[in-house]
Coordinates of C-alpha atoms in Angstrom, one line a residue:
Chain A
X1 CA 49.9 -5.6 43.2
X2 CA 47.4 -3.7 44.4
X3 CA 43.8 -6.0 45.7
X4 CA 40.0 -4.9 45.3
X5 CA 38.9 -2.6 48.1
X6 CA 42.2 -0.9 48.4
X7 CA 42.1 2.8 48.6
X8 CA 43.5 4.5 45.5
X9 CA 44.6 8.7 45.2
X10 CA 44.3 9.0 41.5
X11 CA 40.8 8.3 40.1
X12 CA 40.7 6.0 37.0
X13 CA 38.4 5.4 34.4
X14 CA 38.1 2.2 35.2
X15 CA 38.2 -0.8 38.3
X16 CA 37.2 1.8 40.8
X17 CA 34.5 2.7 42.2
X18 CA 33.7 5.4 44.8
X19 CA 32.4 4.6 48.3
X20 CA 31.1 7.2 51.0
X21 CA 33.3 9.4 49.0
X22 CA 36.6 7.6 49.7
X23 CA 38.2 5.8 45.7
X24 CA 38.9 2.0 45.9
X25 CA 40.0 -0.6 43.3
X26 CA 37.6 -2.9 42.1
X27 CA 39.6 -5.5 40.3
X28 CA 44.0 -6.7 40.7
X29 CA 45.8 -4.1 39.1
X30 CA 49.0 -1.8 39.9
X31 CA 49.9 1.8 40.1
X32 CA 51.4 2.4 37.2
X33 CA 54.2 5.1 36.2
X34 CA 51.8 7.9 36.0
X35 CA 49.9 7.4 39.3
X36 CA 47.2 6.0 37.6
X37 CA 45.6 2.9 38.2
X38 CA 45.9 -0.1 35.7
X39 CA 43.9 -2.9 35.4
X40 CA 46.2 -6.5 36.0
X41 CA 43.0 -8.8 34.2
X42 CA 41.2 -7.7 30.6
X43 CA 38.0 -6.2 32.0
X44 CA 34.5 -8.0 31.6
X45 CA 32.9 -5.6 29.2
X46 CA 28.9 -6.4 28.8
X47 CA 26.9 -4.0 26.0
X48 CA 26.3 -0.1 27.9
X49 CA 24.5 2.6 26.4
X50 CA 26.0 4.7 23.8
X51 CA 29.0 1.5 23.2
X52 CA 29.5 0.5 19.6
X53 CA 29.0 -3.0 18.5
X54 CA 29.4 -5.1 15.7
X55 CA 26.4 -7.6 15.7
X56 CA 25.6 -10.0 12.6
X57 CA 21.7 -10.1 11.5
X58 CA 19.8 -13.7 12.0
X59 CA 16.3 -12.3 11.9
X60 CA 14.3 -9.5 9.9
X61 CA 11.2 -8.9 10.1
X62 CA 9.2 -5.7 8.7
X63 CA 9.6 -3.6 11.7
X64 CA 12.5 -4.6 13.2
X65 CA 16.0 -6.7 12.6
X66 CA 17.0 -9.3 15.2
X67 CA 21.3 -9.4 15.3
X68 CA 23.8 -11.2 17.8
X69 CA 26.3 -8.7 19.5
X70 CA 29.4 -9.8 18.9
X71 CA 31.6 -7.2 20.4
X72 CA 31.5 -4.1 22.3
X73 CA 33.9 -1.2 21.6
X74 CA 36.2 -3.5 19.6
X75 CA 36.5 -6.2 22.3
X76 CA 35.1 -9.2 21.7
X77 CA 32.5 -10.5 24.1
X78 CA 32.8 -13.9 25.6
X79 CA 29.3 -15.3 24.9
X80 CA 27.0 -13.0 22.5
X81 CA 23.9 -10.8 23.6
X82 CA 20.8 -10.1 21.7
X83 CA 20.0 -7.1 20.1
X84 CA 17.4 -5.5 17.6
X85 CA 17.6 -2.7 15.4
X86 CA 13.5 -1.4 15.5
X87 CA 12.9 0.1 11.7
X88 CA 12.4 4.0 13.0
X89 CA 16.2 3.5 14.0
X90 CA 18.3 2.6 11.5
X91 CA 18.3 6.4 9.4
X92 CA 17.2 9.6 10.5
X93 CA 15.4 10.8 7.4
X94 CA 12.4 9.6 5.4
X95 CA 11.8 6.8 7.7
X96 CA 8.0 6.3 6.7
X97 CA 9.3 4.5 3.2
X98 CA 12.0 2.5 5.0
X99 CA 11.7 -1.3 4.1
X100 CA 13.6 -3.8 5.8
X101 CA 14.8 -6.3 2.9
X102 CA 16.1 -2.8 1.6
X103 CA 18.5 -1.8 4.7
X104 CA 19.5 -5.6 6.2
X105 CA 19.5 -9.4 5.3
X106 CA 20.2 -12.6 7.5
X107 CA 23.9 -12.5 7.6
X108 CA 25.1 -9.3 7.5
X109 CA 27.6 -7.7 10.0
X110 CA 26.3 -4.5 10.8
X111 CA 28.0 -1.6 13.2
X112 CA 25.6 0.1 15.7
X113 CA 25.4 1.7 18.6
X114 CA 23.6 0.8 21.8
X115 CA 20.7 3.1 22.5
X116 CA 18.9 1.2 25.4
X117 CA 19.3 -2.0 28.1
X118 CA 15.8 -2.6 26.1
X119 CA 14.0 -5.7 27.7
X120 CA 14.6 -8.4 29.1
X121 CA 15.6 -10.5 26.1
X122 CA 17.0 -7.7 23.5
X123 CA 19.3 -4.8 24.0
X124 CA 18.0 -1.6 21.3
X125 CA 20.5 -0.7 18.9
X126 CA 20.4 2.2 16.0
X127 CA 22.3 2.4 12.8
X128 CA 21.0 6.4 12.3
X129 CA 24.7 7.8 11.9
X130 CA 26.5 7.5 8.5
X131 CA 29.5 5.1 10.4
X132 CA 26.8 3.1 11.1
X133 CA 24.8 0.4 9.2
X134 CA 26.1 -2.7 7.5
X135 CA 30.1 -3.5 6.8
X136 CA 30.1 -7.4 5.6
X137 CA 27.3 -8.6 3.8
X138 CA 27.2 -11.9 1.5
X139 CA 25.4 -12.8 -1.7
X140 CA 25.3 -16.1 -2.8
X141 CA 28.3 -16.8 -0.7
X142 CA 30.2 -14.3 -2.4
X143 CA 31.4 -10.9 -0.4
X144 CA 29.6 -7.3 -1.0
X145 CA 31.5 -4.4 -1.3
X146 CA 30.5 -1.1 -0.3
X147 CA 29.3 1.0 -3.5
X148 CA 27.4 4.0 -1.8
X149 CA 25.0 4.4 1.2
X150 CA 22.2 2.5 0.2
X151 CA 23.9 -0.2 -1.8
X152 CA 26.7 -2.8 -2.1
X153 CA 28.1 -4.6 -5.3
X154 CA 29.1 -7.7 -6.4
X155 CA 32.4 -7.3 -7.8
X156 CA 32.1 -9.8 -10.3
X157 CA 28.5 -9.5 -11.7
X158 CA 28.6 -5.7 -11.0
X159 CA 24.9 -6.6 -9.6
X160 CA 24.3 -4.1 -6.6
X161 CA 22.6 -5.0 -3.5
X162 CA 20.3 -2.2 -1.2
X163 CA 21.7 -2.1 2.2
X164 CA 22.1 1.0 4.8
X165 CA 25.6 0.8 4.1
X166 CA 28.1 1.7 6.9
X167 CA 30.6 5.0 5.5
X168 CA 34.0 2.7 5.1
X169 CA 36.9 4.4 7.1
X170 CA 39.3 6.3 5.0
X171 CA 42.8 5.4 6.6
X172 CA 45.6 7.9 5.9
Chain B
X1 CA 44.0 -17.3 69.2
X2 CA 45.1 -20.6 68.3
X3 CA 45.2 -22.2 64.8
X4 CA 44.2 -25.7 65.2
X5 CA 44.2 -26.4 61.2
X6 CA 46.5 -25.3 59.0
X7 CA 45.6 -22.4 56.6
X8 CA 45.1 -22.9 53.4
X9 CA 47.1 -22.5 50.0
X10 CA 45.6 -21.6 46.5
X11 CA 46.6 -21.5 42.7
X12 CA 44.5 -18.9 40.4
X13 CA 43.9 -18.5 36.6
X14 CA 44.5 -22.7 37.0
X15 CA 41.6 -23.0 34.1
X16 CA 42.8 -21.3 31.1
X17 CA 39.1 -21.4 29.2
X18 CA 37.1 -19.7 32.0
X19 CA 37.3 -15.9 33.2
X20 CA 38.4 -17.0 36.4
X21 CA 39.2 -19.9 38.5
X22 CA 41.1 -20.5 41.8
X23 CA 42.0 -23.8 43.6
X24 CA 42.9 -24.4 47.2
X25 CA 44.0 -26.6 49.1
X26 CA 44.1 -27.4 52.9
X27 CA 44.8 -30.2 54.9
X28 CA 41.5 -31.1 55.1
X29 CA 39.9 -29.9 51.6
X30 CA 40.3 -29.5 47.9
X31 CA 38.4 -27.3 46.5
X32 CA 37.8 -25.7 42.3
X33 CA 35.9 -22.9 41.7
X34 CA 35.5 -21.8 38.0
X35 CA 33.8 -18.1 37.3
X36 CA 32.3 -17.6 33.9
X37 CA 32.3 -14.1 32.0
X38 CA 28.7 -12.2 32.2
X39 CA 26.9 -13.5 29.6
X40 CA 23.6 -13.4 28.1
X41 CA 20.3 -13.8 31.0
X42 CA 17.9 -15.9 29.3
X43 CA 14.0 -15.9 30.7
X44 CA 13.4 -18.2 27.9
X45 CA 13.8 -21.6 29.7
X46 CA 11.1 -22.0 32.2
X47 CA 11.3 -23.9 36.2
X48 CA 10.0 -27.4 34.0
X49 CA 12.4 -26.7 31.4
X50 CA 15.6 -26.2 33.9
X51 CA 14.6 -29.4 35.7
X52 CA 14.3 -31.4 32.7
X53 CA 17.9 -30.3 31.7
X54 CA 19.1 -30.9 35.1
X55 CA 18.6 -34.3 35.1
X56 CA 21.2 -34.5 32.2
X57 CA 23.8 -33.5 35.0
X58 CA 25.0 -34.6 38.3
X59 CA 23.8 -31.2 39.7
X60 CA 23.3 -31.6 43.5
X61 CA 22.1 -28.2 45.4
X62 CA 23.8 -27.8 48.1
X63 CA 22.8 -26.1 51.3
X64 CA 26.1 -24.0 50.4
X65 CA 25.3 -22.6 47.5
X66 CA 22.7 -19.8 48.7
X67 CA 25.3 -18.9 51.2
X68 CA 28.1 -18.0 48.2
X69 CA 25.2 -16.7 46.1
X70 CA 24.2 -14.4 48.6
X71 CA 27.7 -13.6 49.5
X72 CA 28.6 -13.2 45.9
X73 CA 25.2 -10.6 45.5
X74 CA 27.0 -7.9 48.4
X75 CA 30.4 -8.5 46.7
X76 CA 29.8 -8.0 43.0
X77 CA 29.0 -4.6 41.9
X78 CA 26.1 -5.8 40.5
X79 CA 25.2 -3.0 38.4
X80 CA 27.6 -2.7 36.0
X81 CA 26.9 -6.1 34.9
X82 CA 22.8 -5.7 33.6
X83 CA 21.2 -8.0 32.2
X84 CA 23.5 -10.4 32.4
X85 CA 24.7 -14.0 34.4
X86 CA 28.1 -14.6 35.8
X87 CA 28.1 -18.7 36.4
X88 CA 30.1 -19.1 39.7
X89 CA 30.9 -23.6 39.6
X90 CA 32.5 -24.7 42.7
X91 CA 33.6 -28.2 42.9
X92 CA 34.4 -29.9 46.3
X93 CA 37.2 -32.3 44.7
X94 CA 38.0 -33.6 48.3
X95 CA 36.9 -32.9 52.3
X96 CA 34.1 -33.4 54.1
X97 CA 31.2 -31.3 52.9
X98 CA 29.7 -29.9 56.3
X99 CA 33.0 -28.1 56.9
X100 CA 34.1 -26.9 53.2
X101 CA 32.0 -23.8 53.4
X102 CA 35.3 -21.8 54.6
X103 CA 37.4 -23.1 52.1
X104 CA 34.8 -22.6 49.2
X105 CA 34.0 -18.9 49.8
X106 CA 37.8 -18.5 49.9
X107 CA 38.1 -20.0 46.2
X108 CA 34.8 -18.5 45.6
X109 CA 36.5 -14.8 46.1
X110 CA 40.1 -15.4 44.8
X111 CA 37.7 -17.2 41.2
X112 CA 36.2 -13.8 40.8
X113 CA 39.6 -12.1 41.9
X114 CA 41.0 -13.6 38.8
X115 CA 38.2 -13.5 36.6
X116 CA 38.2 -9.3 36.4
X117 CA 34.4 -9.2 37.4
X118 CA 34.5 -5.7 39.5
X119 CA 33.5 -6.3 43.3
X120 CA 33.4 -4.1 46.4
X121 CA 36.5 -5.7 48.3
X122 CA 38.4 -8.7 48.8
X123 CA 36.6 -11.7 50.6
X124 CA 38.3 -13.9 52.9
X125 CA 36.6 -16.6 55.0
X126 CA 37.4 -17.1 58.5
X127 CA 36.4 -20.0 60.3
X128 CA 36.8 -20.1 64.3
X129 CA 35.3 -21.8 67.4
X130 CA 35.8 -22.0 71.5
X131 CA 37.6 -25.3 72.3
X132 CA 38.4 -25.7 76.2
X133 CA 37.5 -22.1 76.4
X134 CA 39.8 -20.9 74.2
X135 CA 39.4 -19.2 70.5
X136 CA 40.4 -21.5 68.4
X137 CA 40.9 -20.7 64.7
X138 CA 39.8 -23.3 62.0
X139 CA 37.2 -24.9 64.3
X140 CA 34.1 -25.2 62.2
X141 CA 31.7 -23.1 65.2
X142 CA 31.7 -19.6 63.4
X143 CA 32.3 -19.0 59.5
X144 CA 32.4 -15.3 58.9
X145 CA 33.2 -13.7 55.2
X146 CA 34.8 -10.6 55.9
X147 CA 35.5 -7.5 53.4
X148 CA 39.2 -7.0 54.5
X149 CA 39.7 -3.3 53.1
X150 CA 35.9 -1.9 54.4
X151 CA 35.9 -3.9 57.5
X152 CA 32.4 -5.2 56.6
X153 CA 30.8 -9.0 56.9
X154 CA 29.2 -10.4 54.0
X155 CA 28.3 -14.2 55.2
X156 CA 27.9 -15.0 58.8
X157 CA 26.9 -19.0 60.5
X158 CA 27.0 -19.6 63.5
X159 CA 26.6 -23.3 65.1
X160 CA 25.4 -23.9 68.4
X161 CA 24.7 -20.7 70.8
X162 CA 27.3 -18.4 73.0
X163 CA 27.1 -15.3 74.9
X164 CA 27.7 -11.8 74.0
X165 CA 31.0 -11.4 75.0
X166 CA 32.2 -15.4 73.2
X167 CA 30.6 -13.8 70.0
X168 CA 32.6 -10.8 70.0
X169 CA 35.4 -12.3 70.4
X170 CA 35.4 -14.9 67.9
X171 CA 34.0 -12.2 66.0
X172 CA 37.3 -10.2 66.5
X173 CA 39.8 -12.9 65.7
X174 CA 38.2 -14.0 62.8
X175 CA 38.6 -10.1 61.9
X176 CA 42.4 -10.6 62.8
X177 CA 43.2 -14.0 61.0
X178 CA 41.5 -12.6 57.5
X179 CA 43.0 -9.6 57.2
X180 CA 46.4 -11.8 58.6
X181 CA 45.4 -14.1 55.6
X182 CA 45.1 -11.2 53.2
X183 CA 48.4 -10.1 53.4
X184 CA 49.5 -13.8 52.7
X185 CA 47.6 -13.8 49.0
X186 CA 48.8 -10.7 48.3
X187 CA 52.1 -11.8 49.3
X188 CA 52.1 -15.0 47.1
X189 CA 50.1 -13.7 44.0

């Protein structure tokens, strides 16, 4: 088991850290078979810029969505962190006719991606890639499904819904 | 180099719900420390706010704790946790207060050890003293937190005065004892 501040050969992604030029461990781990360095503990992630989050909407106001972030790069955080999503970011195009009811409601889950450390109380998110924008969303309790980018549907009622709808993943 | 008390022995991961957490024990001291996961820094509660909360719990500040916070703020690689708090609870279950400070930066280091939270080097506390004009080990007259790996001192106290040459050496065998007490975590992780 290999301590923090121990000297390592192979640089890792992560749990090292470089000081006066010479590699050392930051966290327990072991060398595994490879050489490389492995982490013994799950590492304490906290939201960087450029990670992807999921982050459910609380808040919406006409220029900008309030959302919790919930996790970061498909691990779940611990406690959750504040973001917004500002109205300029959540599509590339035509953003003068944006409107927020139109894009996110209180409750959705949306997928983002982290874009600035922001202030001091909210991290800046943008939804302004097609895998990006809202995956869950509810109606009257009952679950949306994705119909096309700017919509979900009821299932039932065959009622649609405008969102800026996140482009499901096809899995082979 | 004497050791007039007996080291110490620990447990780690001892709280499942918390990042981290070690407990030691000596002869003289029982001491928790829990380490909480960086969460969210909130500016929203103001000085009035935090003492109005405080009186809801039996939170006594301790001369201690600005000695492990600062400790903590050379250790922790600070920067790749922004924005963010990491909550560092040490509870002095048994042992007389004036002398836990060794024993608490020792549960204080192996709590963040276990928690994941990336720091600089491993912190071990060395506590040492002249008795009879000898270097005793364990005597509560110099507490020095020492980076084992970088050779580096992150808390120093120092009761009472001595000469040049009595500080380097208790200096020096508190150097020995930590990186002697080093390989013993390692040895019984």
């Amino acid at each position: 088991m290999l301590f923090p501040g121990e000297t390592i050969d192979t640089i890792s992604r992560s749990g090292t850290f470089c000081d006066n030029g010479i590699w050392r461990t930051t966290v327990l781990g072991y060398s595994d078979d490879s050489g490389q360095f492995a982490m013994h503990n799950k590492e304490q992630i906290v939201p960087k810029i450029g990670s992807e989050v999921f982050c459910r909407v609380f808040k919406i106001t006409y220029s900008m969505a309030q959302a919790h972030i919930l996790s970061v790069n498909n691990r779940t955080l611990q406690s959750s962190f504040l973001g917004i999503i500002r109205l300029q970011d959540i599509r590339k195009h035509e953003v003068e006719k944006l409107v927020m009811e139109e894009c996110f409601q209180p409750g959705d889950i949306v997928k983002a991606k982290v874009i600035s450390l922001g202030d001091s109380k909210y991290f800046y998110l943008s939804t302004a890639e097609t895998e990006y924008g809202v995956i869950l969303a509810w109606s009257k309790d009952k679950r949306l499904l994705p119909y096309n980018w700017e919509e979900m549907i009821d299932s039932d009622t065959q009622q649609t819904y405008k969102r800026k709808v996140a482009k499901p993943l096809i899995l082979e | 180099m004497e050791l007039e008390a007996e080291m110490w022995s620990f447990t780690h991961s001892i709280v499942d719900t918390a990042a981290g957490s070690a407990y030691i024990e000596s002869k003289t001291h029982k001491i928790l420390c829990v380490v909480s996961s960086p969460s969210e820094f909130s500016e929203l509660l103001s000085s009035e706010e935090y003492q109005r909360h405080a009186k809801a719990h039996l939170n006594v500040v301790s001369p201690h704790s600005s000695q492990v916070k600062d400790a903590l703020s050379s250790l922790i690689i600070l920067e790749k946790y922004p924005k963010s708090v990491i909550e560092v609870k040490v509870q002095v279950i048994s042992g007389d207060e004036d002398t836990a400070l060794v024993y608490i930066i020792n549960a204080v280091s192996l709590a963040v050890i276990d928690s994941g939270i990336e720091i600089r080097d491993t912190l071990i506390a060395v506590s040492a003293g002249f008795k009879d004009g000898k270097v005793i080990i364990g005597a509560n007259q110099l507490v020095l937190g020492v980076l084992v790996n970088t050779d580096k001192v992150v808390l120093i106290r120092l009761e009472g005065v001595v000469d040049e040459q009595q500080a380097g050496m208790l200096i020096q065998a508190c150097f020995d004892t930590a990186k002697h007490m080093f390989q013993m975590v390692k040895n019984s992780y």
